[in-house]
Short mmCIF file of C-alpha atoms in Angstrom, two decimals:
data_model
loop_
_atom_site.label_atom_id
_atom_site.label_comp_id
_atom_site.label_asym_id
_atom_site.label_seq_id
_atom_site.Cartn_x
_atom_site.Cartn_y
_atom_site.Cartn_z
CA MET S 1 26.20 23.11 -8.68
CA SER S 2 22.81 24.58 -7.72
CA THR S 3 21.83 24.71 -11.38
CA TRP S 4 22.79 21.04 -11.88
CA TRP S 5 20.90 20.05 -8.73
CA SER S 6 17.79 21.90 -9.89
CA ARG S 7 17.87 20.20 -13.29
CA PHE S 8 18.42 16.75 -11.76
CA ARG S 9 15.56 17.25 -9.32
CA LYS S 10 13.24 18.37 -12.12
CA GLN S 11 14.17 15.27 -14.16
CA GLN S 12 13.25 13.02 -11.25
CA GLU S 13 9.96 14.81 -10.76
CA GLY S 14 9.32 14.46 -14.47
CA ASP S 15 10.10 10.73 -14.33
CA GLN S 16 7.77 10.18 -11.39
CA ASP S 17 4.94 12.66 -11.70
CA ASP S 18 4.28 12.97 -15.42
CA PRO S 19 0.55 12.26 -15.75
CA ALA S 20 1.19 10.37 -18.96
CA SER S 21 3.33 7.90 -17.05
CA GLU S 22 0.46 6.90 -14.82
CA SER S 23 -2.26 6.64 -17.43
CA GLN S 24 -1.96 5.04 -20.84
CA LEU S 25 0.94 3.73 -22.89
CA ASN S 26 1.45 5.26 -26.28
CA GLU S 27 -0.38 3.63 -29.16
CA LYS S 28 2.68 1.85 -30.54
CA ASP S 29 3.53 0.27 -27.18
CA GLN S 30 -0.07 -0.84 -26.71
CA THR S 31 -0.03 -2.58 -30.07
CA ILE S 32 3.33 -4.23 -29.42
CA GLN S 33 2.31 -5.48 -26.00
CA LYS S 34 -1.22 -6.69 -26.71
CA LEU S 35 -0.51 -8.71 -29.83
CA PRO S 36 1.58 -11.42 -28.10
CA ASN S 37 -1.01 -11.72 -25.34
CA ASN S 38 -3.72 -12.65 -27.83
CA ASP S 39 -2.00 -16.04 -28.02
CA ALA S 40 -2.89 -17.95 -24.86
CA ASP S 41 0.33 -19.94 -25.18
CA LEU S 42 2.35 -16.74 -24.80
CA ASN S 43 0.62 -15.34 -21.73
CA PRO S 44 2.75 -15.94 -18.62
CA GLY S 45 0.77 -17.03 -15.56
CA GLU S 46 -2.92 -16.58 -14.88
CA LEU S 47 -3.15 -12.78 -15.15
CA THR S 48 -3.59 -10.89 -18.39
CA PHE S 49 -1.24 -8.04 -19.24
CA GLU S 50 -3.77 -5.41 -18.11
CA GLU S 51 -4.45 -7.25 -14.83
CA ASP S 52 -0.77 -7.80 -14.09
CA THR S 53 0.15 -4.14 -14.59
CA ALA S 54 -2.74 -2.73 -12.51
CA GLY S 55 -2.22 -1.07 -9.12
CA GLY S 56 0.67 0.70 -7.43
CA MET S 57 2.22 3.98 -8.57
CA GLY S 58 1.73 3.21 -12.23
CA ARG S 59 4.34 3.98 -14.86
CA HIS S 60 6.58 6.57 -13.22
CA LEU S 61 10.10 5.55 -14.32
CA GLY S 62 11.51 7.14 -17.47
CA VAL S 63 14.73 6.55 -19.40
CA THR S 64 16.86 8.48 -16.88
CA SER S 65 15.61 6.58 -13.84
CA CYS S 66 15.86 3.21 -15.62
CA THR S 67 19.39 3.90 -16.79
CA LEU S 68 20.39 4.89 -13.26
CA LEU S 69 18.57 1.81 -11.93
CA ILE S 70 20.96 -0.33 -13.96
CA VAL S 71 24.01 1.78 -13.08
CA GLY S 72 23.12 1.73 -9.38
CA ARG S 73 22.74 -2.05 -9.41
CA ILE S 74 25.94 -2.80 -11.35
CA ILE S 75 28.24 -0.36 -9.56
CA GLY S 76 28.36 -1.57 -5.99
CA THR S 77 31.61 -2.21 -4.16
CA GLY S 78 33.11 -4.77 -6.54
CA ILE S 79 34.92 -2.27 -8.76
CA PHE S 80 36.80 -0.98 -5.69
CA SER S 81 38.02 -4.43 -4.62
CA THR S 82 37.54 -7.05 -7.33
CA PRO S 83 40.38 -5.92 -9.67
CA SER S 84 43.04 -6.87 -7.12
CA SER S 85 41.59 -10.35 -6.51
CA ILE S 86 41.24 -10.94 -10.26
CA LEU S 87 44.86 -9.93 -10.79
CA SER S 88 45.92 -12.37 -8.08
CA SER S 89 43.95 -15.16 -9.79
CA VAL S 90 45.15 -14.72 -13.38
CA GLY S 91 48.67 -13.48 -12.59
CA SER S 92 49.04 -10.61 -15.04
CA VAL S 93 47.64 -7.16 -15.78
CA GLY S 94 47.01 -8.02 -19.43
CA ALA S 95 45.01 -11.16 -18.65
CA SER S 96 43.06 -9.24 -16.00
CA LEU S 97 42.06 -6.50 -18.46
CA MET S 98 41.09 -9.13 -21.06
CA LEU S 99 38.76 -10.74 -18.54
CA TRP S 100 37.06 -7.40 -17.92
CA VAL S 101 36.52 -7.10 -21.68
CA LEU S 102 35.18 -10.68 -21.79
CA GLY S 103 32.82 -9.94 -18.91
CA PHE S 104 31.57 -6.89 -20.77
CA LEU S 105 30.91 -8.92 -23.94
CA LEU S 106 29.14 -11.71 -22.06
CA SER S 107 27.01 -9.18 -20.19
CA PHE S 108 25.99 -7.49 -23.42
CA CYS S 109 25.02 -10.85 -24.93
CA GLY S 110 22.89 -11.56 -21.87
CA LEU S 111 21.40 -8.07 -22.01
CA PHE S 112 20.29 -8.58 -25.62
CA ILE S 113 18.61 -11.90 -24.72
CA TRP S 114 16.80 -10.23 -21.82
CA LEU S 115 15.85 -7.35 -24.14
CA GLU S 116 14.10 -9.78 -26.47
CA PHE S 117 12.19 -11.35 -23.60
CA GLY S 118 11.55 -8.02 -21.87
CA THR S 119 10.05 -6.41 -24.96
CA MET S 120 7.97 -9.52 -25.71
CA PHE S 121 6.65 -9.66 -22.14
CA PRO S 122 6.94 -6.14 -20.66
CA ARG S 123 5.87 -7.12 -17.13
CA SER S 124 7.57 -6.96 -13.77
CA GLY S 125 9.27 -10.12 -12.57
CA GLY S 126 12.12 -10.67 -15.03
CA GLU S 127 13.08 -14.34 -15.27
CA LYS S 128 9.88 -15.36 -13.47
CA VAL S 129 7.84 -14.13 -16.42
CA TYR S 130 10.09 -15.65 -19.07
CA LEU S 131 10.22 -19.07 -17.40
CA GLU S 132 6.43 -19.09 -17.02
CA ALA S 133 5.99 -18.25 -20.71
CA VAL S 134 8.23 -21.12 -21.83
CA TYR S 135 7.92 -23.87 -19.23
CA ARG S 136 4.15 -23.99 -18.93
CA LYS S 137 3.89 -27.64 -17.87
CA PRO S 138 3.87 -28.89 -15.19
CA LYS S 139 1.82 -25.86 -14.24
CA TYR S 140 3.40 -23.52 -11.67
CA LEU S 141 6.56 -25.64 -11.38
CA ALA S 142 8.76 -22.96 -12.93
CA THR S 143 7.11 -20.28 -10.79
CA VAL S 144 7.63 -22.14 -7.51
CA VAL S 145 11.24 -23.12 -8.27
CA PHE S 146 12.02 -19.53 -9.16
CA ALA S 147 10.25 -18.40 -5.97
CA ALA S 148 12.42 -20.69 -3.84
CA ASN S 149 15.52 -19.03 -5.25
CA ALA S 150 14.12 -15.47 -5.12
CA ILE S 151 12.83 -15.72 -1.54
CA LEU S 152 15.35 -17.99 0.20
CA LEU S 153 18.36 -16.37 -1.47
CA GLY S 154 16.84 -12.93 -1.91
CA PHE S 155 18.98 -10.91 0.49
CA THR S 156 21.28 -7.91 0.32
CA ALA S 157 23.33 -8.60 3.42
CA SER S 158 26.69 -8.07 1.71
CA GLY S 159 26.04 -4.41 0.86
CA CYS S 160 24.81 -3.73 4.40
CA ILE S 161 27.92 -5.31 5.94
CA VAL S 162 30.23 -3.40 3.60
CA PHE S 163 28.49 -0.12 4.48
CA ALA S 164 28.83 -0.87 8.19
CA SER S 165 32.51 -1.84 8.06
CA ASN S 166 33.47 1.27 6.08
CA ILE S 167 31.47 3.61 8.31
CA LEU S 168 33.37 2.19 11.29
CA VAL S 169 36.64 2.90 9.47
CA VAL S 170 35.56 6.50 8.88
CA ALA S 171 34.63 6.82 12.57
CA ASN S 172 38.00 5.29 13.54
CA GLN S 173 36.21 2.51 15.43
CA THR S 174 37.14 -1.15 15.63
CA ALA S 175 34.70 -3.39 13.81
CA GLY S 176 33.33 -5.84 16.36
CA ARG S 177 30.87 -8.63 15.76
CA TRP S 178 27.79 -6.74 16.98
CA ASN S 179 28.50 -3.09 16.25
CA GLU S 180 29.05 -3.98 12.58
CA ARG S 181 25.93 -6.12 12.48
CA GLY S 182 23.91 -3.50 14.31
CA ILE S 183 24.72 -0.88 11.69
CA ALA S 184 24.00 -3.39 8.90
CA LEU S 185 20.58 -4.12 10.40
CA GLY S 186 19.88 -0.40 10.63
CA VAL S 187 20.66 -0.07 6.92
CA ILE S 188 18.31 -2.82 5.76
CA PHE S 189 15.47 -1.56 8.00
CA PHE S 190 16.00 2.01 6.77
CA VAL S 191 15.92 0.95 3.11
CA THR S 192 12.80 -1.18 3.66
CA LEU S 193 10.88 1.70 5.26
CA LEU S 194 12.25 4.19 2.70
CA HIS S 195 10.84 2.28 -0.26
CA GLY S 196 7.75 1.04 1.58
CA LEU S 197 6.51 4.34 3.04
CA THR S 198 8.06 7.07 0.87
CA PRO S 199 8.47 5.51 -2.58
CA LYS S 200 9.12 8.75 -4.48
CA THR S 201 11.84 9.77 -2.03
CA GLY S 202 13.30 6.28 -2.31
CA VAL S 203 13.59 6.54 -6.09
CA PHE S 204 15.12 10.01 -5.83
CA ILE S 205 17.79 8.89 -3.33
CA MET S 206 18.44 5.79 -5.42
CA ASN S 207 19.04 7.91 -8.53
CA LEU S 208 21.12 10.46 -6.64
CA LEU S 209 23.48 7.78 -5.30
CA SER S 210 23.78 6.29 -8.80
CA VAL S 211 24.90 9.68 -10.11
CA PHE S 212 27.34 9.89 -7.18
CA LYS S 213 28.88 6.54 -8.20
CA ILE S 214 29.37 7.74 -11.77
CA VAL S 215 31.06 10.91 -10.50
CA ILE S 216 33.41 8.95 -8.22
CA LEU S 217 34.46 6.58 -10.99
CA LEU S 218 34.93 9.51 -13.37
CA PHE S 219 37.20 11.05 -10.74
CA VAL S 220 39.22 7.81 -10.60
CA VAL S 221 39.44 7.68 -14.41
CA VAL S 222 40.55 11.31 -14.79
CA THR S 223 43.05 10.88 -11.96
CA GLY S 224 44.42 7.84 -13.79
CA TRP S 225 44.96 9.93 -16.90
CA VAL S 226 46.87 12.46 -14.82
CA VAL S 227 48.97 9.64 -13.32
CA LEU S 228 49.76 8.29 -16.80
CA SER S 229 50.89 11.75 -17.85
CA GLY S 230 53.66 11.52 -15.24
CA LYS S 231 52.59 14.57 -13.24
CA THR S 232 52.02 12.85 -9.88
CA ARG S 233 54.13 11.22 -7.17
CA VAL S 234 53.90 7.85 -9.00
CA THR S 235 57.37 7.38 -10.49
CA ASP S 236 56.68 4.92 -13.33
CA PRO S 237 52.95 4.82 -14.23
CA HIS S 238 53.57 2.69 -17.34
CA TYR S 239 55.37 -0.13 -15.52
CA ASN S 240 52.41 -2.58 -15.50
CA PHE S 241 51.74 -2.08 -19.20
CA ARG S 242 55.18 -3.27 -20.32
CA ASN S 243 55.04 -7.04 -20.83
CA ALA S 244 51.46 -6.87 -19.57
CA PHE S 245 50.88 -10.63 -19.98
CA ALA S 246 54.03 -11.75 -18.16
CA GLY S 247 53.23 -14.23 -15.40
CA SER S 248 49.77 -15.15 -16.71
CA SER S 249 48.24 -18.19 -15.02
CA THR S 250 47.75 -21.43 -16.97
CA SER S 251 45.14 -22.87 -14.56
CA SER S 252 41.62 -23.19 -16.00
CA TYR S 253 40.20 -23.10 -12.47
CA GLU S 254 41.86 -19.74 -11.78
CA TYR S 255 40.38 -18.25 -14.94
CA ALA S 256 36.97 -19.73 -14.13
CA THR S 257 36.88 -18.22 -10.64
CA ALA S 258 38.15 -14.89 -11.96
CA THR S 259 35.42 -14.89 -14.63
CA PHE S 260 32.82 -15.44 -11.93
CA LYS S 261 34.14 -12.40 -10.07
CA VAL S 262 34.06 -10.22 -13.18
CA LEU S 263 30.52 -11.27 -14.08
CA ASN S 264 29.44 -10.61 -10.52
CA ALA S 265 30.85 -7.09 -10.83
CA TYR S 266 28.73 -6.60 -13.98
CA ALA S 267 25.60 -8.16 -12.44
CA GLY S 268 22.56 -5.91 -12.64
CA TRP S 269 22.14 -5.28 -16.36
CA SER S 270 18.69 -6.95 -16.17
CA ASN S 271 17.47 -4.80 -13.28
CA VAL S 272 14.85 -2.89 -15.28
CA ASN S 273 13.27 -6.20 -16.38
CA TYR S 274 12.18 -6.76 -12.78
CA VAL S 275 10.18 -3.51 -12.52
CA MET S 276 8.61 -3.17 -15.97
CA ASN S 277 5.15 -2.43 -14.53
CA ASN S 278 6.61 0.84 -13.22
CA VAL S 279 8.30 1.84 -16.49
CA ARG S 280 6.82 4.47 -18.78
CA ASN S 281 6.71 3.34 -22.45
CA PRO S 282 8.41 0.11 -21.31
CA VAL S 283 9.43 -1.31 -24.69
CA ARG S 284 11.13 1.87 -25.87
CA THR S 285 12.61 2.65 -22.46
CA LEU S 286 14.10 -0.81 -22.00
CA LYS S 287 15.73 -0.75 -25.44
CA ILE S 288 17.41 2.57 -24.57
CA ALA S 289 18.18 2.22 -20.86
CA GLY S 290 19.60 -1.33 -21.02
CA PRO S 291 22.48 -0.76 -23.46
CA LEU S 292 23.08 2.77 -22.14
CA GLY S 293 23.33 1.71 -18.50
CA LEU S 294 25.58 -1.27 -19.18
CA GLY S 295 27.68 0.75 -21.63
CA ILE S 296 28.31 3.47 -19.04
CA CYS S 297 29.37 0.92 -16.43
CA ALA S 298 31.57 -1.10 -18.78
CA SER S 299 33.40 2.01 -19.99
CA LEU S 300 34.00 3.22 -16.44
CA TYR S 301 35.10 -0.23 -15.30
CA LEU S 302 37.71 -0.66 -18.02
CA LEU S 303 39.11 2.85 -17.61
CA ALA S 304 39.12 2.54 -13.80
CA ASN S 305 41.18 -0.66 -14.08
CA VAL S 306 43.72 1.15 -16.26
CA ALA S 307 43.85 3.93 -13.66
CA TYR S 308 44.38 1.45 -10.80
CA PHE S 309 47.20 -0.36 -12.57
CA SER S 310 48.92 2.91 -13.43
CA ALA S 311 49.33 3.84 -9.78
CA ALA S 312 50.84 0.64 -8.36
CA THR S 313 52.93 -2.25 -9.60
CA LYS S 314 51.59 -5.77 -9.75
CA THR S 315 53.83 -6.76 -6.85
CA GLU S 316 52.56 -3.86 -4.72
CA ILE S 317 48.97 -4.86 -5.37
CA GLU S 318 49.57 -8.52 -4.52
CA LYS S 319 51.49 -7.72 -1.31
CA SER S 320 49.50 -4.76 -0.07
CA GLY S 321 46.70 -6.72 1.61
CA VAL S 322 44.23 -3.96 0.74
CA THR S 323 41.90 -3.30 -2.17
CA VAL S 324 43.39 -1.90 -5.34
CA ALA S 325 41.28 1.26 -4.92
CA ALA S 326 42.77 1.89 -1.48
CA LEU S 327 46.26 1.44 -2.91
CA PHE S 328 45.40 3.80 -5.77
CA PHE S 329 44.22 6.58 -3.46
CA GLY S 330 47.13 6.04 -1.06
CA ASN S 331 49.79 6.16 -3.77
CA VAL S 332 48.34 9.18 -5.55
CA PHE S 333 47.01 11.32 -2.69
CA GLY S 334 48.59 9.90 0.45
CA SER S 335 47.29 7.83 3.36
CA VAL S 336 44.75 10.47 4.46
CA ALA S 337 42.80 9.89 1.23
CA GLU S 338 42.14 6.26 2.18
CA ARG S 339 39.60 7.43 4.74
CA ALA S 340 37.79 9.38 2.05
CA LEU S 341 37.70 6.17 0.00
CA ALA S 342 35.90 4.47 2.89
CA VAL S 343 33.16 7.10 2.61
CA PHE S 344 32.88 6.52 -1.13
CA ILE S 345 32.64 2.75 -0.73
CA ALA S 346 30.06 3.07 2.07
CA LEU S 347 27.80 5.32 -0.03
CA SER S 348 28.26 3.08 -3.06
CA ALA S 349 27.24 0.05 -0.99
CA LEU S 350 24.20 1.92 0.35
CA GLY S 351 23.12 2.85 -3.16
CA ASN S 352 23.46 -0.77 -4.23
CA VAL S 353 21.30 -1.96 -1.33
CA ILE S 354 18.62 0.61 -2.16
CA THR S 355 18.60 -0.39 -5.84
CA VAL S 356 18.59 -4.17 -5.26
CA THR S 357 15.83 -3.91 -2.65
CA PHE S 358 13.65 -1.79 -4.96
CA ALA S 359 13.75 -4.44 -7.70
CA ALA S 360 13.55 -7.49 -5.41
CA SER S 361 10.36 -6.27 -3.75
CA ARG S 362 8.62 -6.05 -7.14
CA VAL S 363 9.64 -9.64 -7.95
CA ASN S 364 8.27 -10.84 -4.60
CA GLN S 365 5.02 -9.00 -5.27
CA GLU S 366 4.69 -10.66 -8.69
CA LEU S 367 5.20 -14.09 -7.12
CA ALA S 368 2.45 -13.41 -4.60
CA LYS S 369 0.10 -12.15 -7.34
CA GLU S 370 0.39 -15.54 -9.08
CA GLY S 371 -1.10 -17.28 -6.05
CA ILE S 372 2.03 -18.93 -4.65
CA PRO S 373 1.05 -20.24 -1.18
CA LEU S 374 2.64 -18.02 1.46
CA PRO S 375 2.02 -17.62 5.21
CA PHE S 376 -1.06 -15.45 6.00
CA GLY S 377 -2.28 -15.77 2.40
CA ASN S 378 -0.91 -14.31 -0.79
CA LYS S 379 -3.27 -11.31 -0.98
CA PHE S 380 -1.41 -9.42 1.74
CA TRP S 381 2.01 -10.11 0.20
CA ALA S 382 0.75 -9.04 -3.24
CA SER S 383 -0.65 -5.74 -1.99
CA ASN S 384 0.77 -2.23 -1.90
CA TRP S 385 -0.07 -1.83 1.78
CA PRO S 386 -0.11 0.63 3.50
CA THR S 387 0.42 3.50 1.03
CA GLY S 388 -1.32 1.91 -1.96
CA LYS S 389 1.73 2.84 -4.07
CA SER S 390 4.64 0.66 -2.99
CA PRO S 391 4.81 -3.06 -2.02
CA LEU S 392 5.91 -2.93 1.62
CA PRO S 393 4.88 -6.60 2.09
CA GLY S 394 7.19 -7.54 -0.81
CA LEU S 395 9.93 -5.54 0.90
CA ILE S 396 9.33 -7.47 4.13
CA ILE S 397 9.79 -10.76 2.24
CA HIS S 398 13.18 -9.40 1.17
CA LEU S 399 13.95 -8.10 4.66
CA ILE S 400 13.57 -11.41 6.50
CA PRO S 401 16.38 -13.43 4.82
CA SER S 402 18.60 -10.34 4.91
CA ILE S 403 18.23 -10.14 8.70
CA ILE S 404 18.98 -13.86 9.06
CA VAL S 405 22.14 -13.68 6.96
CA ILE S 406 23.38 -10.57 8.79
CA ILE S 407 22.82 -12.00 12.27
CA ALA S 408 23.08 -15.78 12.13
CA PRO S 409 26.31 -17.00 10.52
CA PRO S 410 29.84 -16.52 11.85
CA PRO S 411 31.40 -14.20 9.30
CA ASN S 412 34.77 -15.78 8.51
CA ILE S 413 33.72 -18.91 6.60
CA VAL S 414 29.95 -19.11 6.40
CA TYR S 415 29.40 -15.58 5.11
CA PRO S 416 31.55 -15.91 1.93
CA PHE S 417 30.05 -19.37 1.47
CA ILE S 418 26.51 -17.96 1.51
CA LEU S 419 27.48 -15.40 -1.11
CA ASP S 420 28.76 -18.23 -3.32
CA VAL S 421 25.54 -20.18 -2.79
CA GLU S 422 23.53 -17.13 -3.81
CA GLY S 423 25.09 -16.99 -7.27
CA TYR S 424 24.93 -20.58 -8.49
CA PRO S 425 21.11 -21.00 -8.75
CA SER S 426 21.01 -17.74 -10.71
CA GLN S 427 23.31 -19.34 -13.29
CA ILE S 428 20.94 -22.32 -13.53
CA ILE S 429 18.01 -19.96 -14.11
CA ASN S 430 19.96 -18.08 -16.79
CA PHE S 431 20.68 -21.37 -18.52
CA PHE S 432 16.99 -22.25 -18.74
CA VAL S 433 16.10 -18.74 -19.88
CA VAL S 434 18.47 -19.08 -22.85
CA ILE S 435 17.06 -22.52 -23.67
CA GLY S 436 13.63 -20.88 -23.54
CA LEU S 437 14.72 -18.28 -26.08
CA PHE S 438 15.70 -21.01 -28.56
CA TYR S 439 12.45 -22.88 -27.88
CA LEU S 440 10.20 -19.86 -28.53
CA ARG S 441 12.09 -18.96 -31.69
CA TRP S 442 11.32 -22.49 -32.91
CA LYS S 443 7.73 -22.90 -31.66
CA LYS S 444 6.51 -19.30 -32.07
CA PRO S 445 8.45 -17.81 -34.98
CA ALA S 446 5.62 -15.38 -35.80
CA ALA S 447 5.36 -13.94 -32.28
CA VAL S 448 5.77 -10.17 -32.02
CA ARG S 449 9.36 -9.39 -31.04
CA PRO S 450 10.12 -5.66 -30.84
CA PHE S 451 13.77 -6.63 -30.36
CA LYS S 452 15.53 -9.75 -31.64
CA VAL S 453 18.93 -10.83 -30.42
CA TRP S 454 21.40 -11.93 -33.09
CA TRP S 455 21.71 -15.75 -33.02
CA PRO S 456 25.52 -15.92 -32.58
CA LEU S 457 25.29 -13.74 -29.47
CA ALA S 458 22.68 -16.04 -27.93
CA VAL S 459 24.80 -19.11 -28.73
CA PHE S 460 27.89 -17.45 -27.22
CA PHE S 461 25.98 -16.64 -24.03
CA PHE S 462 24.61 -20.19 -23.91
CA ALA S 463 28.12 -21.65 -24.17
CA ALA S 464 29.26 -19.33 -21.36
CA ALA S 465 26.26 -20.38 -19.23
CA VAL S 466 27.21 -24.05 -19.63
CA PHE S 467 30.81 -23.26 -18.71
CA LEU S 468 29.75 -21.35 -15.60
CA LEU S 469 27.65 -24.30 -14.46
CA VAL S 470 30.47 -26.81 -14.94
CA ALA S 471 33.49 -24.72 -13.91
CA PRO S 472 32.83 -24.67 -10.13
CA PHE S 473 33.17 -28.47 -10.10
CA LEU S 474 36.67 -28.33 -11.61
CA ARG S 475 39.24 -29.26 -9.01
CA PRO S 476 41.25 -26.18 -7.94
CA PRO S 477 45.01 -26.32 -7.34
CA GLY S 478 45.54 -28.31 -4.15
CA GLY S 479 41.85 -29.10 -3.97
CA ILE S 480 41.21 -26.00 -1.83
CA GLY S 481 38.51 -23.53 -2.81
CA ASP S 482 37.64 -20.03 -1.61
CA THR S 483 36.05 -21.15 1.68
CA PRO S 484 38.29 -23.75 3.34
CA PRO S 485 37.81 -26.11 5.09
CA LEU S 486 34.50 -26.52 3.22
CA PRO S 487 34.71 -28.56 -0.01
CA TYR S 488 35.11 -26.30 -3.06
CA TYR S 489 32.02 -27.76 -4.74
CA LEU S 490 29.72 -27.62 -1.70
CA TYR S 491 28.12 -24.26 -2.51
CA CYS S 492 27.02 -25.62 -5.91
CA LEU S 493 25.36 -28.61 -4.27
CA VAL S 494 23.61 -26.38 -1.73
CA GLY S 495 22.38 -24.09 -4.51
CA ILE S 496 21.01 -27.07 -6.43
CA ALA S 497 19.40 -28.38 -3.22
CA ILE S 498 17.55 -25.07 -2.75
CA MET S 499 16.06 -25.36 -6.24
CA LEU S 500 15.13 -28.99 -5.58
CA ALA S 501 13.41 -27.80 -2.39
CA GLY S 502 11.27 -25.65 -4.67
CA VAL S 503 10.36 -28.75 -6.68
CA LEU S 504 9.36 -30.60 -3.50
CA TYR S 505 7.30 -27.63 -2.32
CA TRP S 506 5.50 -27.55 -5.66
CA ALA S 507 4.87 -31.32 -5.53
CA ALA S 508 3.40 -31.07 -2.03
CA TRP S 509 1.19 -28.10 -2.99
CA ARG S 510 -0.05 -29.27 -6.38
CA ILE S 511 0.05 -33.09 -6.23
CA ILE S 512 0.59 -34.81 -2.87
CA LEU S 513 -1.72 -32.85 -0.56
CA PRO S 514 -4.63 -32.65 -3.06
CA LYS S 515 -4.45 -36.43 -3.60
CA VAL S 516 -4.19 -37.26 0.09
CA PHE S 517 -7.06 -35.00 1.18
CA GLY S 518 -9.16 -35.31 -1.96
CA TYR S 519 -9.44 -31.79 -3.34
CA GLU S 520 -8.48 -29.76 -6.38
CA PHE S 521 -7.58 -26.10 -6.80
CA VAL S 522 -9.99 -23.64 -8.39
CA PRO S 523 -8.37 -20.32 -9.33
CA ARG S 524 -10.16 -16.99 -9.22
CA LYS S 525 -9.05 -13.39 -9.55
CA GLU S 526 -9.59 -10.67 -6.96
CA THR S 527 -8.95 -6.94 -7.16
CA LEU S 528 -7.50 -5.45 -3.98
CA ASP S 529 -8.31 -1.99 -2.61
CA ASP S 530 -5.17 -0.51 -4.21
CA GLY S 531 -6.16 -1.83 -7.66
CA THR S 532 -3.78 -4.80 -7.66
CA VAL S 533 -5.22 -7.94 -9.25
CA VAL S 534 -4.22 -11.27 -7.67
CA THR S 535 -4.86 -14.94 -8.32
CA VAL S 536 -6.42 -16.72 -5.36
CA PHE S 537 -6.92 -20.49 -5.12
CA SER S 538 -9.80 -22.14 -3.31
CA SER S 539 -10.05 -25.89 -2.76
CA LYS S 540 -12.90 -27.98 -4.12
CA LYS S 541 -13.61 -31.45 -2.76
CA THR S 542 -13.30 -34.23 -5.30
CA ARG S 543 -14.52 -37.03 -3.09
#
């Protein structure tokens, strides 16, 4: 174990401290990345590639860290709980496993689309960059609408709450309204300060917890193989795999909601796209880490599901009232093991919070660098204050909505509703990203593309994106959704309203106020003390 630890630590130090990672890209990457930027129509935003990537810690993430960044984002708590709810929705083990395969295929199609964009525009920001490159007029509209979604819905409250509830289980304490929320607040503050003040330690802990998640799921998979061999207390491990499709649901709404849950469990395959300014040899690294990270997670997910269903019958899972992982550990190892599972889930949730927060802060920083009007001016929010290496102001932008969601709503109805609201605008953004891919292939066929997605995969993902936008409006059985008594379609309308609020904010900033007060915006670029280049707007009187 000491030898493994030493090697892992050296790899992290190599990823973060290699002088080459903080200086120049290799010659091939420089050529690949500068050619597209020679075309003004392909340069996202006001900043050039060199200006956008200046400042901070430089390029300190290698293939290992980027792969673990994806793994840590995808593997949260969903794989420990989602399989049981999916089984309840679709009615059979066979249909449930098929949906996990479908989710894997859809995620890989999406990954390949994001690989094409990410290698064309290897900058931090993800969808922000791709929308800016495609939807250039009206100017800044795409940026502001994306910002409304990223800032207003940019929270990681769910992981914090899950960590808190499981820690209370381990401590044999009753989860009350405020002790659970108090622990959740402590988590989000800890993660914010971890990444903001000690960025290298933050990356190391993030990677370590990602490795821990892989080990735990490997343990589940191997245990499942042992169960299937018939050498445990489980009497008939093959029961669920006989007539696996018996009892399958025929409701399109049930399959739609189950698909949403599966895709949510796979969410995170685009995580490296958000932090490309920190990635060493970004084009090469993204092409390796993306498929590798998603492939690891998909393999573990499918095998973990087989393990779960080998340890309990479908009826046991539906009637147990607990997550399928808890039932798995209880049936195989006894009730004492369920407390150990609570530790595993808590650490997995913590790792997910650390990973999501790391990426979200970089997106917030990129939004501020583009000159989006924010309280106290955008220069502070775009900076790497106070260390000069990590965007603590961007972390604070992420912290504020997380605190509100943890404290404000009553948990029973509003909390699941907020989680639903969080996902729908992301589907709208994905839809426009795919449209943008088709548009650039048509308008800029000669653009440098280090990676090109195969057309049928893009069309398949586009069809799925349309389905996921329409499906939530399909009437469920009995007209009752996941958050009664609220209407089943309400979270979609709220998500759309948030994006429309971004449109109104843009209209007030760029059109209404300048016309009313008679001024126009004049952009200029400033270099901050930490080397970060930002766009700053000053107003010029027109009358």
